[in-house]
Amino acid sequence: MANAIRALAMDAVEQAKSGHPGMPMGMADVATVLFTQFLRFDPRAPDWPDRDRFVLSAGHGSMLLYALLYLTGYADMTLDELKRFRQLGSRTAGHPERGHASGIETTTGPLGQGIGNSVGMALTERMLAAEFGDDIVDHHTYVLASDGDLMEGVSHEASSLAGHLGLNKLIVLYDDNSISIDGPTELSFSDDPLLRFRGYGWAAERIDGHDHAAITDAIRRAQKSDRPSLIACRTTIAFGAPTKAGTAAAHGSPLGAAEITGARERLGWSEPPFVIPEDIRAEWREAGARGEALRRAWETRLRSLSTGRRDEFLRRQRKELPPDLDQAIAKICDDFRQANAKIATRQASGTVLDTLTRVVPELVGGSADLTPSNNTKAKEQKDVRRGDYSGRYIRYGVREHGMAAAMNGIAVHGGLIPYGGTFLTFSDYARPSIRLAAFMGVGVVYVMTHDSIGLGEDGPTHQPVEHLAALRAMPGLYVYRPADPVETAECWALALHRRDAPSLLALTRQSLPLLRHEAGSDNRSARGAYVLAEAEGERQVTLLATGSEVSLAMTARDALARDGIRAAVVSMPCWELFEKTPKEYQDSVLGSAPRVGVEAAVRFGWDRWLGPRGAFIGMAGFGASAPGEALFPHFGITPEKVAEAARSLL
Ligand SMILES: Cc1ncc(C[n+]2csc(CCOP(=O)(O)OP(=O)(O)O)c2C)c(N)n1
């Protein structure tokens, strides 16, 4: 059965003239034992919520996963798809892409991310079990990881968190083949991963990854462990290939006709390319059919839940939000207006969360050790702890990347909606996982505070300047920079409603005046940009601003009015949403008068809104260490400078 995987991997890579045959051939035995004896899955119900999760963290070995999906009988993974490996429009992309085929739990390829995701999945399993009971939620998360996965920093962060939280249903099968692209791993890697993972609080052992009995025993032990498990499987890369086995030459290139013929001989595999003998195929299909009875038994248990609990469980699986969310947001906006709240948008966000976490029970928060700064912990949220997973707040520690990768895992697992905080400047530390959230289209929410020089004394290391531009450059990510408490609540509503893409809230440390005084529940931020204050009469200039600089533009508008200059102020909380509005709306907002952009960040990206005659007030370099009130004048970001720029355009 393992040789069927090896043959398909060799054949598909050869046909595509590109790909990675080595890992699938090396880990074929481990995968066969896992899929035939342990993994609980049902190809006929790939999204069965209580299935075990299998994450191929070493995404370059994608043919291993595709072969398994084909052999076990997933309807959309046909032999034809294997023959079209790595071709345009096929389900069998170079690296596994979530959504391309059922059975692909998460997108992998950037090494280390899969391990990070798996920690979020395993944690979600425990949290949902604490809420809905072990009868309804009781599954394992299995990961196949390579040397590269273990070298990458994100896996260290995530594994350390998994050990701390005691996620004992997480089992990592490590392809300990001592080979990476440059050659033997001893060129760059002298860790003792077993010692390291034991240090994280994991169980760790080494086995012969070609010995089926040893693999079986090790997985059994791991299933009984009270901690997460790393099973280092000693394997030979490209097992069976006559000259390339055990060498880096087999990692990422087709083996070539002669080598494949030799491998077929050694493995005793006489079938032509892409042909699986009937008896072996039947055995694989039988392995794929094992899960149906388990799934049906689970469905019976689900039916025995009370109607209320069952409906709640299923609502979350459908990613449907509770019906009272919008009403709650409207009430929060009213409260802000009544109080004429002059608070930082991070504080407004904290107030919003106090309500949202009550209305949306699937919201699970956290921060990379900046909880009091990010205002991410709602009043009623309890910490998630080792052994007690009933809380809804995760202490991620100083692990931004691990946090973002784990949040992706929480999101793809289903049943919970993750949000997590850090300083906006440290979005860089989380960026590879943010990119994957955008790429997969999962509704993670990032709460990124301290969003400009306005943060003050911590200085330029902490003051983001290029981050908004960099984040806006990422396809599929919605970047929100609300201007006041009302906009903050509106942006939270938009972020939650968007279940098919990640959202990032850039929030201030410093207090801001309330700008949105008008009553009513129209979510004006939903259009991405809108006229906050129209000119008195025909517009002579339009001031475009985001976040903390909108109030500054409003002051400039008053100053200009005193000189008889008619200026409008446009708040632009979300460029991505504005881009999606009809051109007529955009034209009406932007107007035909000259424009001044105001944002305490770099100009990069702004010119598309400013037009050929536009001016920009913002940052041209890094910030400085001083109180925020001193920095705005120092860098020339003041109402006077905005008014001056406006006058120069007339
Ligand atoms: C973040 C990241 N960096 C680099 C790569 C390119 N890459 C793919 S596989 C690999 C290392 C291969 O070694 P190993 O992980 O041991 O896999 P094996 O050769 O055993 O298949 C590298 C550097 C990547 N996919 N992701």
XYZ file of C-alpha atoms and ligand atoms in Angstrom:
676
model
C 0.000 0.000 0.000
C 2.872 2.348 0.781
C 4.417 1.560 -2.573
C 1.222 2.770 -4.250
C 1.946 6.203 -2.750
C 5.572 6.001 -3.877
C 4.631 5.053 -7.430
C 2.022 7.801 -7.754
C 4.452 10.405 -6.386
C 7.197 9.374 -8.805
C 4.818 9.239 -11.748
C 3.048 12.542 -11.097
C 6.304 14.444 -10.547
C 7.798 12.875 -13.654
C 4.740 13.787 -15.731
C 4.714 17.375 -14.402
C 8.472 17.588 -14.919
C 8.588 19.264 -11.524
C 7.811 18.551 -7.901
C 9.128 16.748 -4.849
C 9.161 12.952 -4.976
C 11.589 12.394 -2.074
C 9.404 13.157 0.930
C 6.302 11.224 -0.213
C 8.476 8.185 -0.934
C 10.253 8.510 2.404
C 7.123 9.033 4.512
C 4.879 6.611 2.608
C 5.104 3.994 5.361
C 4.245 6.436 8.135
C 1.335 7.856 6.116
C 0.031 4.382 5.329
C -0.018 3.351 8.974
C -1.651 6.622 9.997
C -4.361 6.581 7.333
C -5.174 2.879 7.534
C -5.107 2.395 11.297
C -5.574 5.691 13.087
C -6.893 8.686 11.185
C -10.654 9.091 11.616
C -11.994 10.568 8.412
C -14.733 9.942 5.910
C -14.051 10.809 2.270
C -17.822 10.937 1.717
C -18.198 13.607 4.398
C -14.886 15.450 4.225
C -16.132 18.271 6.469
C -17.471 16.062 9.235
C -16.708 18.378 12.176
C -15.337 15.684 14.492
C -12.910 14.199 11.963
C -9.257 13.987 12.881
C -7.246 16.744 11.273
C -4.255 15.861 9.108
C -1.857 18.700 8.314
C 0.902 18.244 5.763
C 3.196 20.903 7.150
C 5.913 19.892 4.705
C 3.731 21.137 1.866
C 6.366 20.454 -0.775
C 5.489 16.781 -0.345
C 2.013 17.571 -1.680
C 1.908 14.408 -3.797
C 1.821 12.410 -0.573
C -1.464 14.077 0.362
C -2.933 13.926 -3.136
C -2.073 10.222 -3.417
C -3.700 9.547 -0.038
C -6.841 11.457 -0.971
C -7.101 9.601 -4.270
C -6.403 6.185 -2.790
C -8.831 6.545 0.115
C -11.622 7.645 -2.218
C -12.201 11.386 -2.034
C -14.482 11.924 -5.023
C -12.856 15.137 -6.221
C -9.319 13.724 -6.182
C -9.381 11.672 -9.366
C -6.555 9.920 -11.129
C -6.902 12.578 -13.787
C -6.131 15.250 -11.186
C -2.960 13.371 -10.229
C -1.975 13.303 -13.884
C -2.465 17.069 -13.996
C -0.235 17.652 -10.966
C 0.961 21.273 -10.850
C -0.974 22.309 -13.979
C -3.189 25.344 -14.346
C -6.657 24.820 -12.927
C -5.946 21.401 -11.403
C -6.777 20.566 -7.795
C -3.246 19.298 -7.396
C -1.338 22.554 -6.974
C 2.399 22.568 -6.337
C 1.710 22.915 -2.630
C -1.619 21.931 -1.020
C -4.103 24.780 -1.215
C -7.120 24.752 1.058
C -10.294 24.857 -1.019
C -8.749 23.199 -4.072
C -9.830 19.755 -2.945
C -11.647 18.297 0.016
C -9.319 16.793 2.575
C -6.855 19.680 2.336
C -7.279 21.155 5.813
C -4.973 24.123 5.386
C -2.625 25.670 2.861
C 0.989 24.707 3.434
C 4.254 25.295 1.651
C 5.912 28.034 3.682
C 7.643 25.692 6.124
C 6.659 25.853 9.761
C 3.181 27.272 9.144
C 1.462 23.893 9.229
C 2.843 23.174 12.694
C 1.657 26.615 13.759
C -1.819 25.958 12.321
C -1.998 22.576 13.989
C -1.526 24.126 17.419
C -4.563 26.332 16.789
C -6.544 23.327 15.559
C -5.635 21.181 18.549
C -6.490 24.036 20.905
C -9.843 24.610 19.188
C -10.630 20.928 19.598
C -10.063 21.174 23.355
C -12.019 24.428 23.659
C -15.025 23.108 21.743
C -14.886 19.871 23.733
C -15.013 21.939 26.930
C -18.095 23.697 25.573
C -20.018 20.952 23.774
C -18.705 17.827 25.509
C -16.369 14.982 24.527
C -19.242 13.129 22.899
C -19.406 15.801 20.233
C -15.811 16.966 19.995
C -13.067 14.405 20.428
C -10.460 14.213 17.699
C -6.731 14.247 17.133
C -4.583 16.607 15.104
C -1.826 14.824 13.197
C 0.965 16.700 11.499
C 3.578 15.551 9.052
C 6.582 17.833 9.404
C 10.056 17.919 7.911
C 13.475 19.170 8.984
C 12.643 22.534 7.443
C 9.474 22.782 9.539
C 11.471 22.185 12.678
C 14.131 24.707 11.710
C 11.666 27.539 11.110
C 11.154 29.890 14.060
C 7.370 29.828 13.854
C 7.356 26.131 14.709
C 9.425 26.840 17.821
C 6.964 29.497 18.991
C 3.915 27.371 18.301
C 5.368 24.170 19.753
C 6.360 25.986 22.911
C 2.781 27.243 23.263
C 1.383 23.747 22.612
C 3.590 22.317 25.350
C 2.545 25.041 27.754
C -1.130 24.398 27.080
C -0.686 20.629 27.278
C -2.338 19.895 23.931
C -1.968 16.142 24.227
C -4.058 15.321 21.168
C -1.517 16.953 18.899
C 0.812 14.408 17.329
C 3.650 15.486 15.048
C 5.218 12.864 12.806
C 8.622 14.280 12.000
C 10.294 13.118 8.799
C 13.726 12.733 10.325
C 15.576 12.046 7.081
C 18.631 14.247 7.670
C 18.339 15.728 4.192
C 17.291 19.181 3.066
C 17.890 21.106 -0.146
C 21.495 22.062 0.398
C 22.428 18.509 1.316
C 22.747 16.669 4.640
C 21.133 18.621 7.477
C 24.428 18.480 9.375
C 25.511 21.386 7.159
C 23.324 23.695 9.246
C 21.380 21.803 11.913
C 22.859 20.325 15.069
C 19.802 20.537 17.313
C 18.571 17.574 19.202
C 14.871 17.983 18.370
C 13.849 15.322 20.881
C 15.580 17.171 23.690
C 14.219 20.469 22.457
C 10.615 19.272 22.283
C 10.915 17.575 25.668
C 12.055 20.965 26.899
C 8.826 22.440 25.543
C 6.852 19.915 27.560
C 6.235 17.391 24.810
C 6.686 13.642 24.732
C 9.312 12.808 22.121
C 10.742 9.592 20.778
C 12.579 8.299 17.718
C 11.539 5.303 15.643
C 12.371 3.613 12.370
C 9.955 5.303 9.981
C 9.888 2.302 7.658
C 8.890 -0.203 10.358
C 5.091 -0.404 10.376
C 4.884 -2.083 13.764
C 7.121 0.579 15.316
C 5.030 3.355 13.761
C 1.829 1.769 15.077
C 3.224 1.411 18.585
C 4.546 4.973 18.652
C 1.221 6.489 17.555
C -0.568 4.392 20.193
C 1.797 5.698 22.856
C 1.301 9.246 21.619
C -2.471 8.869 21.807
C -2.149 7.942 25.470
C 0.261 10.735 26.314
C -0.708 13.572 28.627
C 1.300 15.969 26.474
C 1.756 16.740 22.771
C 3.935 14.201 20.985
C 6.787 14.390 18.535
C 7.592 11.133 16.819
C 10.859 11.433 14.946
C 10.575 8.918 12.138
C 13.966 7.976 10.770
C 13.413 7.595 7.068
C 15.331 7.511 3.829
C 14.322 10.258 1.443
C 13.094 8.752 -1.851
C 13.056 5.288 -0.301
C 13.464 2.746 -3.094
C 15.247 4.934 -5.629
C 18.459 3.100 -6.579
C 20.970 5.971 -6.652
C 19.100 9.034 -5.392
C 17.602 7.598 -2.192
C 19.117 9.244 0.849
C 20.397 12.233 -1.131
C 19.295 15.823 -1.665
C 19.002 15.038 -5.393
C 15.660 13.374 -4.621
C 14.208 16.308 -2.715
C 12.751 18.541 -5.378
C 13.282 17.206 -8.894
C 11.811 14.433 -11.004
C 13.806 11.248 -10.516
C 14.161 10.567 -14.256
C 13.134 7.516 -16.275
C 16.084 5.277 -15.388
C 15.830 5.976 -11.668
C 12.090 5.322 -11.703
C 12.584 2.004 -13.495
C 15.177 1.076 -10.879
C 12.864 2.106 -8.046
C 10.002 0.040 -9.479
C 12.297 -2.998 -9.551
C 13.512 -2.490 -6.012
C 10.029 -1.928 -4.679
C 8.633 -4.861 -6.643
C 6.185 -2.575 -8.357
C 5.585 -3.728 -11.904
C 2.579 -1.614 -12.855
C 2.839 1.054 -15.569
C 2.611 4.748 -14.551
C -0.552 5.747 -12.650
C -1.872 2.186 -12.490
C -2.780 0.789 -9.074
C -3.438 -2.958 -8.883
C -7.042 -3.759 -8.032
C -6.302 -5.567 -4.752
C -4.201 -2.679 -3.432
C -6.752 -0.131 -4.507
C -9.456 -2.164 -2.741
C -7.442 -2.191 0.478
C -6.993 1.562 0.309
C -10.695 2.108 -0.337
C -11.458 -0.076 2.638
C -9.231 2.143 4.758
C -11.175 5.122 3.429
C -14.488 3.474 4.310
C -13.494 2.832 7.962
C -14.664 6.267 9.047
C -18.241 6.131 7.831
C -19.547 4.162 10.811
C -17.694 6.481 13.189
C -19.176 9.497 11.487
C -22.696 8.043 11.648
C -22.287 7.267 15.325
C -21.199 10.866 15.854
C -24.273 12.120 13.993
C -26.438 10.080 16.326
C -24.696 11.636 19.326
C -25.184 15.090 17.830
C -28.899 14.387 17.443
C -29.110 13.510 21.109
C -27.943 17.001 22.092
C -30.670 19.396 23.147
C -32.076 21.375 20.219
C -30.521 24.573 21.520
C -27.031 23.096 21.845
C -27.245 21.344 18.503
C -28.446 24.466 16.717
C -25.638 26.452 18.291
C -23.029 23.884 17.228
C -24.350 23.805 13.672
C -24.718 27.586 13.434
C -21.012 27.922 14.154
C -20.146 25.252 11.593
C -22.085 27.248 8.995
C -20.120 30.363 10.006
C -23.383 32.165 10.636
C -23.205 35.015 13.127
C -25.780 35.459 15.912
C -28.713 37.588 14.699
C -28.394 40.243 17.406
C -24.884 41.352 16.431
C -25.863 44.442 14.412
C -28.292 45.617 17.043
C -25.555 45.329 19.657
C -23.172 47.374 17.505
C -25.810 50.076 16.960
C -26.319 50.280 20.717
C -22.561 50.619 21.336
C -22.400 53.464 18.794
C -25.286 55.190 20.565
C -23.536 54.834 23.899
C -20.344 56.364 22.479
C -22.321 59.306 21.101
C -24.235 59.845 24.321
C -21.012 59.861 26.308
C -19.297 62.048 23.697
C -16.473 59.531 24.175
C -13.026 61.031 23.786
C -10.989 57.890 24.011
C -8.283 56.048 22.109
C -9.595 53.726 19.419
C -7.840 50.827 21.204
C -9.958 51.650 24.233
C -13.084 51.910 22.111
C -12.213 48.492 20.702
C -11.962 47.131 24.248
C -15.417 48.494 25.034
C -16.800 46.991 21.832
C -15.308 43.625 22.801
C -16.951 43.719 26.222
C -20.260 43.503 24.372
C -19.276 41.440 21.350
C -17.787 38.610 23.373
C -21.167 38.266 25.106
C -23.194 38.405 21.893
C -20.842 36.257 19.798
C -19.837 33.324 22.010
C -17.505 31.879 19.366
C -15.200 34.896 19.609
C -11.891 33.874 21.116
C -9.393 36.589 21.941
C -5.764 36.863 22.771
C -2.660 38.934 22.563
C 1.056 38.396 22.168
C 1.712 39.586 25.723
C 0.259 43.061 25.181
C -3.169 42.505 26.662
C -3.349 45.737 28.683
C -2.012 47.732 25.717
C -4.142 46.098 23.041
C -7.331 46.148 25.152
C -8.095 42.708 23.794
C -9.415 41.043 26.942
C -13.093 41.590 27.522
C -14.404 41.896 31.054
C -16.067 38.512 31.141
C -13.391 36.549 29.306
C -11.575 33.850 31.247
C -8.092 32.638 30.385
C -7.641 29.377 28.508
C -5.373 27.216 30.667
C -3.695 23.852 30.474
C -6.355 21.379 31.550
C -9.173 23.950 31.596
C -10.048 24.996 28.087
C -13.403 26.561 28.925
C -12.032 30.125 28.770
C -12.157 32.356 25.708
C -8.900 34.277 26.100
C -5.547 32.936 24.962
C -2.294 34.157 26.475
C -0.111 33.731 23.397
C 3.022 35.026 25.101
C 5.582 37.026 23.144
C 5.007 34.936 20.033
C 3.415 37.112 17.326
C 4.175 34.704 14.518
C 3.066 31.670 16.494
C -0.111 33.519 17.458
C -0.966 34.411 13.866
C -0.249 30.874 12.649
C -2.325 29.373 15.474
C -5.184 31.786 14.699
C -5.220 30.455 11.134
C -5.538 26.974 12.591
C -8.413 28.067 14.832
C -10.159 29.648 11.856
C -9.775 26.681 9.510
C -10.786 24.232 12.216
C -14.198 25.872 12.478
C -16.397 26.595 15.467
C -14.501 29.610 16.824
C -13.599 33.064 15.489
C -10.114 34.149 16.541
C -8.866 37.661 17.131
C -5.461 38.562 18.493
C -3.444 41.636 19.272
C 0.004 43.110 19.137
C 1.521 46.487 18.216
C 1.006 47.417 14.559
C 4.747 47.630 14.051
C 5.037 43.946 14.994
C 2.630 42.940 12.269
C 5.925 42.274 10.490
C 6.548 39.436 12.932
C 3.204 37.900 12.029
C 3.150 38.737 8.346
C 3.818 35.293 6.811
C 0.765 33.934 8.614
C -1.336 37.004 7.823
C -0.511 36.375 4.186
C -1.732 32.803 4.444
C -4.947 33.974 6.134
C -5.504 36.324 3.206
C -4.561 33.634 0.718
C -6.883 31.027 2.251
C -9.665 33.535 2.849
C -10.212 32.951 6.551
C -11.875 35.477 8.841
C -9.158 36.094 11.422
C -9.194 39.553 13.054
C -5.941 41.294 14.011
C -6.148 43.994 16.664
C -3.050 46.070 16.014
C -2.700 49.030 18.331
C -0.130 51.820 18.696
C -0.625 52.566 15.053
C 1.624 55.605 14.442
C 4.104 58.083 15.920
C 1.136 58.948 18.137
C 2.292 56.162 20.450
C 5.092 58.486 21.502
C 7.923 57.707 23.867
C 8.618 54.103 22.884
C 10.211 55.654 19.849
C 10.877 54.740 16.226
C 11.441 51.027 16.828
C 7.796 50.847 17.867
C 6.316 53.479 15.562
C 4.945 51.974 12.366
C 5.430 54.100 9.259
C 5.471 51.728 6.279
C 3.189 49.081 7.786
C -0.157 50.391 6.568
C 1.181 50.559 3.015
C 2.676 47.084 3.278
C -0.526 45.619 4.690
C -2.716 47.363 2.121
C -0.490 45.858 -0.569
C -1.537 42.372 0.497
C -4.383 41.018 -1.654
C -7.393 39.836 0.324
C -6.608 41.584 3.604
C -8.978 44.295 4.837
C -7.068 47.038 6.666
C -9.232 49.257 8.882
C -8.045 52.470 10.483
C -11.008 53.941 12.349
C -11.070 57.639 13.223
C -13.121 57.579 16.407
C -15.038 55.246 18.730
C -18.090 55.032 16.444
C -15.983 54.068 13.442
C -14.162 51.552 15.630
C -17.441 49.800 16.433
C -18.458 49.916 12.765
C -15.140 48.417 11.676
C -15.489 45.606 14.227
C -18.923 44.811 12.791
C -17.489 44.731 9.272
C -14.582 42.538 10.347
C -16.910 40.030 11.986
C -19.319 39.927 9.080
C -16.462 39.123 6.723
C -16.033 35.429 7.355
C -14.124 34.827 4.119
C -11.152 37.160 4.575
C -8.949 38.448 7.371
C -9.350 41.958 8.793
C -6.811 44.101 10.554
C -7.782 46.956 12.852
C -5.099 49.663 13.213
C -5.889 51.458 16.465
C -4.443 54.387 18.343
C -2.774 54.524 21.693
C -3.728 58.205 22.097
C -7.200 59.613 22.755
C -9.228 61.015 19.860
C -12.303 63.245 19.803
C -15.661 61.832 18.803
C -16.332 62.773 15.182
C -19.482 60.871 14.356
C -22.276 62.690 16.140
C -25.189 61.877 13.858
C -27.774 59.398 15.149
C -28.883 56.308 13.260
C -27.517 52.873 12.604
C -26.114 53.376 9.098
C -22.641 51.802 9.108
C -20.887 54.495 7.108
C -17.531 52.715 7.319
C -19.030 49.952 5.173
C -18.388 52.051 2.061
C -14.713 52.260 3.015
C -14.647 56.059 2.678
C -17.310 58.720 3.047
C -17.733 62.463 3.329
C -17.572 63.198 7.031
C -17.966 66.966 6.603
C -19.002 68.505 3.285
C -17.721 71.945 2.282
C -20.020 74.904 2.916
C -20.786 75.505 -0.741
C -18.862 74.272 -3.746
C -15.727 72.323 -2.739
C -12.384 74.001 -3.331
C -10.326 71.273 -1.728
C -10.885 67.754 -0.330
C -8.984 66.542 2.711
C -8.626 62.749 2.769
C -7.554 61.184 6.042
C -7.636 58.008 8.096
C -7.638 57.226 11.806
C -6.163 59.784 14.158
C -5.521 62.219 11.314
C -9.213 62.661 10.492
C -9.740 64.925 13.503
C -6.684 66.858 12.450
C -8.184 67.324 8.993
C -11.402 68.556 10.627
C -9.440 71.238 12.496
C -7.725 72.213 9.241
C -11.137 72.478 7.586
C -12.234 74.997 10.251
C -9.039 77.001 9.790
C -9.557 77.076 6.030
C -13.177 78.133 6.493
C -11.991 81.118 8.516
C -10.027 82.139 5.425
C -13.102 81.613 3.268
C -11.764 78.364 1.739
C -14.373 75.637 1.298
C -12.905 72.252 2.253
C -14.553 68.849 2.667
C -13.198 66.091 4.914
C -13.348 62.465 3.824
C -12.720 59.697 6.320
C -11.246 56.585 4.705
C -11.340 53.792 7.285
C -10.909 50.988 4.737
C -9.411 51.443 1.282
C -10.231 47.900 0.230
C -13.949 48.488 0.789
C -13.868 51.860 -0.933
C -12.272 50.237 -3.980
C -15.270 47.928 -4.221
C -17.846 50.749 -4.386
C -19.232 51.958 -7.755
C -17.168 54.552 -9.586
C -19.952 57.150 -9.279
C -19.855 56.833 -5.512
C -16.060 57.117 -5.477
C -16.229 60.192 -7.706
C -18.812 61.800 -5.453
C -16.669 61.217 -2.375
C -13.346 62.226 -3.883
C -14.778 65.181 -5.800
C -13.039 67.095 -8.560
C -11.325 69.673 -6.346
C -7.618 69.214 -5.497
C -6.950 66.745 -2.705
C -4.710 66.566 0.336
C -4.026 63.173 1.933
C -3.256 63.052 5.648
C -1.913 59.964 7.366
C 0.911 59.651 9.903
C 2.599 57.080 7.703
C 4.485 56.958 4.406
C 2.918 58.247 1.189
C 3.330 54.934 -0.640
C -0.062 53.982 -2.097
C -1.727 57.316 -1.468
C -1.172 58.770 -4.933
C -3.970 56.721 -6.383
C -6.420 58.776 -4.300
C -4.629 62.097 -4.553
C -4.657 62.478 -8.318
C -1.971 64.329 -10.275
C -2.347 67.583 -8.330
C -2.544 66.121 -4.837
C -0.473 66.881 -1.759
C 0.339 64.585 1.138
C 1.010 65.266 4.788
C 2.591 62.297 6.556
C 5.883 60.609 7.322
C 8.900 60.493 5.028
C 11.126 58.389 7.297
C 11.223 56.761 10.705
C 9.807 58.457 13.800
C 11.530 59.540 16.993
C 11.421 59.009 20.729
C 9.347 61.750 22.366
C 5.811 62.315 23.611
C 3.280 61.894 20.815
C 2.086 65.499 21.110
C 5.630 66.644 20.379
C 6.094 64.307 17.438
C 3.167 65.448 15.302
C 4.468 69.045 15.094
C 8.048 67.785 14.776
C 7.151 65.800 11.681
C 4.878 68.510 10.312
C 1.641 66.604 10.734
C -0.573 69.399 12.051
C -3.800 71.154 11.045
C -1.701 74.207 10.082
C 0.438 72.150 7.700
C -2.648 70.529 6.213
C -4.257 73.952 5.683
C -1.023 75.252 4.202
C -0.861 72.320 1.763
C -4.504 72.932 0.822
C -3.900 76.613 0.151
C -0.877 75.798 -2.018
C -3.135 73.764 -4.318
C -5.678 76.486 -4.939
C 9.575 29.335 4.729
C 10.168 28.480 3.640
N 11.452 28.660 3.316
C 12.002 27.939 2.305
C 11.254 27.035 1.606
C 11.844 26.296 0.429
N 12.033 24.876 0.821
C 11.180 23.925 0.479
S 11.564 22.427 1.149
C 12.912 23.071 1.911
C 13.775 22.252 2.826
C 13.810 20.840 2.484
O 14.264 20.070 3.547
P 13.274 19.264 4.452
O 12.372 20.177 5.133
O 14.096 18.372 5.313
O 12.434 18.411 3.436
P 12.906 17.097 2.643
O 14.118 17.450 1.839
O 13.205 16.072 3.674
O 11.749 16.764 1.785
C 13.064 24.421 1.612
C 14.172 25.260 2.101
C 9.915 26.895 1.981
N 9.100 26.058 1.358
N 9.414 27.596 3.013
